[in-house]
Amino acid sequence: MNNILHVENLGINFGGLRAVDNFYMDIYGNELVGLIGPNGAGKTTVFNMLTGIYAPSEGKIELMGESIINKKINDIAKMGIARTFQNIRLFNNLSVVDNIKVALNSSHLYSLKDSLFRTKKYYQAEEDMENEAMELLKIMHLDDLAYTLAANLPYGKQRELEIARALALKPKLLLLDEPAAGMNPKETLELINTIRYVQDYFKVSILLIEHDMNLVMELCKRITVLNYGMVLKVGSPLEIQNDEEVIKAYLGN
Amino acid sequence: MFREVKKLCKNKWFIFSLIGVVVLMILSFTNLISRYYQGIFTSICINIILVTSLNLLSGYLGELTLGHAGFMSIGAYVGAYITKDLFPFLAIEISFWPALIIGAIIAALIGFVVAFASLRLKGDYLAIITLAFGEIIKNILTNLELVGGAKGYMGISRFVNLPLALIIMFISVFLIYLLVNSQYGRIIKAISVDDLASNNSGIDTKAYKIKTFVIAAFFAGIAGVLYAHYMGNLAPKIFDYNMSIEILVMVVLGGMGNFKGGIISAIILTLLPELLRGFADYQMLVYALILIFMMLFKNNAKVNAFFSELKLKISKEKVHE
């Protein structure tokens, strides 16, 4: 079995608060999994543990069989977990193509010496980076905006750029934190197509947090419901929709 | 390298500055400008190096630091010690060059230590730590009899003249320009807006912060060695926080992370106190007022509109002619 992500017994305390408890999850190759739950359930905390921002108090996280616990954030990113953020975090002072180039850094390394003396390696790396970034932007339909400042993009395009930047790391697992937040129905529809396309084209597994149930039910094959930091239910969209406990968690008694 | 120069030759600012440097060199070789003006232009060169290097740290990386005079003083004292006491038997024409490099390297080493110690700090806290570092250096130098202590360090060879300062300034600025316009520059700009997002994009942000401190300190050290061999004597109290703040003011006024803005403001703010000598007692007062007005009106919509209209008018008139 091609198990991409294996999470077991994951927990974290913030002082006396048990934010996430006994969380488990398995993601297989090229799969699209949803993580839902009411506000404050601990979904983003799980993301932050998966990307190394928080160190879990206990538990196992394995990416392709290799533990990522206590690894540095940038090393985890290089190992193959890339993410987007709930509130878009682009490099607003850089152009669209430069945003991608920053994320391409680890695959096109050249030293300060190369940039000081403008060696052959510098020109080669810069050219490769430009080509690769433009190719990626073309796939994401952002190539005509390549040289505009990221801050000047419309909202929907900023989301797409953030996804493109995450893809530049060539991840095995892509984490999307509320990608449809603040989007109108038309933009959400476009986003659904984009996510599907990305999954097919890059053969990447995707884990997404979302409150927009249309998007979740449309896209995800499997859904994990989180409530008060604990896994409430794992199942297919149909199972989740008809589960009484899940409905109770969202709507109350 | 050659390709880069070719590209730069299409940049009118590069051409302007190149012409400026060449003209000043010819003027000083033919003694057409007085010693007084040569002195002012030399301090402008030193300030340009300081501002561009601090711009890397405070402008591009966005870390507010108030210890740049500290790095400069290390370069100045180490450089002076090498030419005066370590190799007094060597001609200054020979000993100046190792002094320049070693002074800069020692400053860079101290930059590494400071960066390492303050890695977890940001914003105001980093500013305070670097301010304290500057004061520590100053106090150590005051108590170091080896380099004259509080009396000051006298009798350093006054080897630096305007042409030399111009050449070293031009090379330093060019090197920093090459760095800023590469992947390194892209990354530190990214870190300045979003530390976490760049970290999550596989960038080792800590390593880049340390690198930037080291590079900025290196060039501050070069400026220090130039300063020492231009002034001929050094006193620890020159390198106090006032000087750091003065350099920072130049960076802020030129625009954080604005390459040519920093250079222009270094020129203006070095000339300004000299031009205000006529006001004698009120010199600092007028200087402060001008600074305040420049800050107020730099990003004022009405003032900007006035200037852009003026530009439009001028270009239209040109078309009519």
mmCIF file of C-alpha atoms in Angstrom, chain B residues 119-312:
data_model
loop_
_atom_site.group_PDB
_atom_site.id
_atom_site.type_symbol
_atom_site.label_atom_id
_atom_site.label_comp_id
_atom_site.label_asym_id
_atom_site.label_seq_id
_atom_site.Cartn_x
_atom_site.Cartn_y
_atom_site.Cartn_z
ATOM 1 C CA LEU B 119 18.065 35.288 16.333
ATOM 2 C CA ARG B 120 14.853 34.849 18.307
ATOM 3 C CA LEU B 121 14.198 38.569 18.592
ATOM 4 C CA LYS B 122 12.231 40.763 16.236
ATOM 5 C CA GLY B 123 11.194 44.380 15.870
ATOM 6 C CA ASP B 124 11.688 46.614 18.896
ATOM 7 C CA TYR B 125 13.449 43.904 20.873
ATOM 8 C CA LEU B 126 16.046 43.379 18.185
ATOM 9 C CA ALA B 127 16.512 47.147 17.972
ATOM 10 C CA ILE B 128 17.219 47.291 21.717
ATOM 11 C CA ILE B 129 19.646 44.339 21.625
ATOM 12 C CA THR B 130 21.616 45.840 18.735
ATOM 13 C CA LEU B 131 21.592 49.242 20.440
ATOM 14 C CA ALA B 132 23.056 47.600 23.541
ATOM 15 C CA PHE B 133 25.639 45.816 21.389
ATOM 16 C CA GLY B 134 26.754 49.132 19.904
ATOM 17 C CA GLU B 135 27.179 50.604 23.366
ATOM 18 C CA ILE B 136 29.124 47.544 24.555
ATOM 19 C CA ILE B 137 31.572 47.903 21.667
ATOM 20 C CA LYS B 138 31.945 51.602 22.418
ATOM 21 C CA ASN B 139 32.671 50.934 26.098
ATOM 22 C CA ILE B 140 35.139 48.165 25.331
ATOM 23 C CA LEU B 141 37.006 50.499 22.964
ATOM 24 C CA THR B 142 36.965 53.255 25.592
ATOM 25 C CA ASN B 143 38.727 50.926 28.042
ATOM 26 C CA LEU B 144 41.119 49.323 25.577
ATOM 27 C CA GLU B 145 44.516 50.972 26.135
ATOM 28 C CA LEU B 146 45.897 49.062 23.165
ATOM 29 C CA VAL B 147 44.070 51.429 20.827
ATOM 30 C CA GLY B 148 44.320 54.590 22.863
ATOM 31 C CA GLY B 149 41.286 54.125 25.097
ATOM 32 C CA ALA B 150 39.203 57.192 25.858
ATOM 33 C CA LYS B 151 41.946 59.549 24.647
ATOM 34 C CA GLY B 152 41.340 58.309 21.157
ATOM 35 C CA TYR B 153 43.533 56.534 18.647
ATOM 36 C CA MET B 154 45.873 59.043 17.035
ATOM 37 C CA GLY B 155 48.338 59.082 14.225
ATOM 38 C CA ILE B 156 46.686 56.758 11.764
ATOM 39 C CA SER B 157 47.966 57.229 8.267
ATOM 40 C CA ARG B 158 45.590 59.421 6.251
ATOM 41 C CA PHE B 159 45.866 57.273 3.182
ATOM 42 C CA VAL B 160 42.278 57.524 1.927
ATOM 43 C CA ASN B 161 41.575 60.271 -0.543
ATOM 44 C CA LEU B 162 38.540 60.952 -2.699
ATOM 45 C CA PRO B 163 39.444 58.774 -5.729
ATOM 46 C CA LEU B 164 40.189 55.776 -3.515
ATOM 47 C CA ALA B 165 36.973 56.255 -1.530
ATOM 48 C CA LEU B 166 35.031 56.545 -4.796
ATOM 49 C CA ILE B 167 36.482 53.308 -6.153
ATOM 50 C CA ILE B 168 35.873 51.322 -2.966
ATOM 51 C CA MET B 169 32.376 52.782 -2.634
ATOM 52 C CA PHE B 170 31.557 51.897 -6.224
ATOM 53 C CA ILE B 171 32.768 48.320 -5.861
ATOM 54 C CA SER B 172 30.953 47.819 -2.537
ATOM 55 C CA VAL B 173 27.680 49.185 -3.837
ATOM 56 C CA PHE B 174 28.015 47.135 -7.017
ATOM 57 C CA LEU B 175 28.569 43.945 -5.013
ATOM 58 C CA ILE B 176 25.553 44.641 -2.797
ATOM 59 C CA TYR B 177 23.537 45.386 -5.940
ATOM 60 C CA LEU B 178 24.501 42.000 -7.389
ATOM 61 C CA LEU B 179 23.426 40.306 -4.157
ATOM 62 C CA VAL B 180 20.094 42.111 -3.957
ATOM 63 C CA ASN B 181 19.311 41.241 -7.576
ATOM 64 C CA SER B 182 19.699 37.509 -7.141
ATOM 65 C CA GLN B 183 17.857 34.692 -5.453
ATOM 66 C CA TYR B 184 19.311 35.861 -2.142
ATOM 67 C CA GLY B 185 17.652 39.277 -2.496
ATOM 68 C CA ARG B 186 14.379 37.685 -3.513
ATOM 69 C CA ILE B 187 14.441 35.495 -0.429
ATOM 70 C CA ILE B 188 15.237 38.197 2.115
ATOM 71 C CA LYS B 189 12.452 40.342 0.635
ATOM 72 C CA ALA B 190 10.112 37.373 1.061
ATOM 73 C CA ILE B 191 11.254 36.867 4.660
ATOM 74 C CA SER B 192 10.619 40.534 5.427
ATOM 75 C CA VAL B 193 6.910 40.261 4.583
ATOM 76 C CA ASP B 194 6.251 36.755 5.819
ATOM 77 C CA ASP B 195 8.687 34.829 7.923
ATOM 78 C CA LEU B 196 6.432 31.794 8.371
ATOM 79 C CA ALA B 197 5.340 31.504 4.760
ATOM 80 C CA SER B 198 8.949 31.590 3.556
ATOM 81 C CA ASN B 199 9.890 29.026 6.191
ATOM 82 C CA ASN B 200 7.056 26.867 4.898
ATOM 83 C CA SER B 201 8.374 27.302 1.360
ATOM 84 C CA GLY B 202 11.532 25.451 2.335
ATOM 85 C CA ILE B 203 13.644 28.513 3.182
ATOM 86 C CA ASP B 204 15.952 28.298 6.197
ATOM 87 C CA THR B 205 15.000 31.773 7.435
ATOM 88 C CA LYS B 206 17.448 31.732 10.358
ATOM 89 C CA ALA B 207 20.382 31.033 8.068
ATOM 90 C CA TYR B 208 19.362 33.914 5.813
ATOM 91 C CA LYS B 209 19.045 36.294 8.773
ATOM 92 C CA ILE B 210 22.549 35.369 9.927
ATOM 93 C CA LYS B 211 23.934 35.703 6.394
ATOM 94 C CA THR B 212 22.413 39.165 6.051
ATOM 95 C CA PHE B 213 23.849 40.329 9.375
ATOM 96 C CA VAL B 214 27.270 39.055 8.323
ATOM 97 C CA ILE B 215 27.165 40.749 4.914
ATOM 98 C CA ALA B 216 25.888 44.054 6.338
ATOM 99 C CA ALA B 217 28.567 44.004 9.053
ATOM 100 C CA PHE B 218 31.245 43.196 6.460
ATOM 101 C CA PHE B 219 30.473 46.296 4.413
ATOM 102 C CA ALA B 220 30.069 48.428 7.541
ATOM 103 C CA GLY B 221 33.566 47.231 8.429
ATOM 104 C CA ILE B 222 34.844 48.398 5.026
ATOM 105 C CA ALA B 223 33.268 51.800 5.634
ATOM 106 C CA GLY B 224 34.956 51.833 9.042
ATOM 107 C CA VAL B 225 38.437 51.132 7.636
ATOM 108 C CA LEU B 226 37.908 53.902 5.071
ATOM 109 C CA TYR B 227 36.764 56.279 7.804
ATOM 110 C CA ALA B 228 39.783 55.544 10.007
ATOM 111 C CA HIS B 229 42.274 56.150 7.203
ATOM 112 C CA TYR B 230 40.463 59.246 6.077
ATOM 113 C CA MET B 231 40.154 60.938 9.509
ATOM 114 C CA GLY B 232 43.584 59.921 10.804
ATOM 115 C CA ASN B 233 42.326 59.606 14.358
ATOM 116 C CA LEU B 234 39.514 57.748 16.066
ATOM 117 C CA ALA B 235 37.608 58.233 19.296
ATOM 118 C CA PRO B 236 35.153 55.664 20.665
ATOM 119 C CA LYS B 237 32.539 58.293 21.379
ATOM 120 C CA ILE B 238 32.052 59.058 17.662
ATOM 121 C CA PHE B 239 30.547 55.605 17.177
ATOM 122 C CA ASP B 240 27.658 55.997 19.584
ATOM 123 C CA TYR B 241 23.990 55.331 18.977
ATOM 124 C CA ASN B 242 23.533 58.785 17.442
ATOM 125 C CA MET B 243 25.598 57.649 14.493
ATOM 126 C CA SER B 244 23.610 54.402 14.131
ATOM 127 C CA ILE B 245 20.393 56.374 14.185
ATOM 128 C CA GLU B 246 21.751 58.839 11.637
ATOM 129 C CA ILE B 247 22.470 55.962 9.233
ATOM 130 C CA LEU B 248 19.032 54.495 9.903
ATOM 131 C CA VAL B 249 17.416 57.874 9.203
ATOM 132 C CA MET B 250 19.132 57.889 5.808
ATOM 133 C CA VAL B 251 17.794 54.400 5.084
ATOM 134 C CA VAL B 252 14.255 55.281 6.183
ATOM 135 C CA LEU B 253 14.229 58.528 4.251
ATOM 136 C CA GLY B 254 15.449 56.845 1.084
ATOM 137 C CA GLY B 255 12.762 54.234 1.473
ATOM 138 C CA MET B 256 13.197 50.899 3.223
ATOM 139 C CA GLY B 257 14.498 48.448 0.663
ATOM 140 C CA ASN B 258 14.905 51.114 -2.016
ATOM 141 C CA PHE B 259 18.378 50.820 -3.485
ATOM 142 C CA LYS B 260 18.826 54.153 -5.253
ATOM 143 C CA GLY B 261 16.645 55.969 -2.699
ATOM 144 C CA GLY B 262 19.104 55.031 0.022
ATOM 145 C CA ILE B 263 22.051 56.323 -2.004
ATOM 146 C CA ILE B 264 20.314 59.603 -2.840
ATOM 147 C CA SER B 265 19.302 60.205 0.749
ATOM 148 C CA ALA B 266 22.852 59.436 1.906
ATOM 149 C CA ILE B 267 24.085 62.163 -0.452
ATOM 150 C CA ILE B 268 21.428 64.684 0.591
ATOM 151 C CA LEU B 269 21.670 64.078 4.324
ATOM 152 C CA THR B 270 25.468 64.312 4.284
ATOM 153 C CA LEU B 271 25.376 67.555 2.331
ATOM 154 C CA LEU B 272 22.537 69.087 4.310
ATOM 155 C CA PRO B 273 24.382 69.786 7.591
ATOM 156 C CA GLU B 274 27.229 71.296 5.568
ATOM 157 C CA LEU B 275 24.861 73.542 3.622
ATOM 158 C CA LEU B 276 23.225 74.578 6.881
ATOM 159 C CA ARG B 277 26.491 75.802 8.368
ATOM 160 C CA GLY B 278 25.294 79.345 7.671
ATOM 161 C CA PHE B 279 22.615 78.929 10.291
ATOM 162 C CA ALA B 280 25.342 78.199 12.856
ATOM 163 C CA ASP B 281 23.512 77.766 16.153
ATOM 164 C CA TYR B 282 20.274 76.705 14.522
ATOM 165 C CA GLN B 283 21.913 74.118 12.285
ATOM 166 C CA MET B 284 20.545 71.024 14.065
ATOM 167 C CA LEU B 285 17.138 72.631 14.506
ATOM 168 C CA VAL B 286 16.757 73.329 10.807
ATOM 169 C CA TYR B 287 18.119 69.868 9.986
ATOM 170 C CA ALA B 288 15.458 68.271 12.190
ATOM 171 C CA LEU B 289 12.713 70.431 10.681
ATOM 172 C CA ILE B 290 13.729 69.506 7.146
ATOM 173 C CA LEU B 291 13.707 65.826 8.117
ATOM 174 C CA ILE B 292 10.208 66.132 9.576
ATOM 175 C CA PHE B 293 8.879 67.897 6.490
ATOM 176 C CA MET B 294 10.462 65.335 4.177
ATOM 177 C CA MET B 295 8.838 62.512 6.156
ATOM 178 C CA LEU B 296 5.481 64.281 6.178
ATOM 179 C CA PHE B 297 5.390 65.022 2.502
ATOM 180 C CA LYS B 298 7.162 62.013 1.050
ATOM 181 C CA ASN B 299 3.972 59.984 0.858
ATOM 182 C CA ASN B 300 1.491 62.832 0.779
ATOM 183 C CA ALA B 301 -1.068 62.290 -1.966
ATOM 184 C CA LYS B 302 -1.391 65.989 -2.827
ATOM 185 C CA VAL B 303 2.345 66.531 -3.087
ATOM 186 C CA ASN B 304 2.754 63.407 -5.206
ATOM 187 C CA ALA B 305 -0.104 64.548 -7.453
ATOM 188 C CA PHE B 306 1.552 67.949 -7.843
ATOM 189 C CA PHE B 307 4.824 66.386 -8.919
ATOM 190 C CA SER B 308 3.261 63.910 -11.315
ATOM 191 C CA GLU B 309 1.251 66.741 -12.898
ATOM 192 C CA LEU B 310 4.432 68.758 -13.242
ATOM 193 C CA LYS B 311 6.122 65.804 -14.907
ATOM 194 C CA LEU B 312 3.206 65.458 -17.301
#
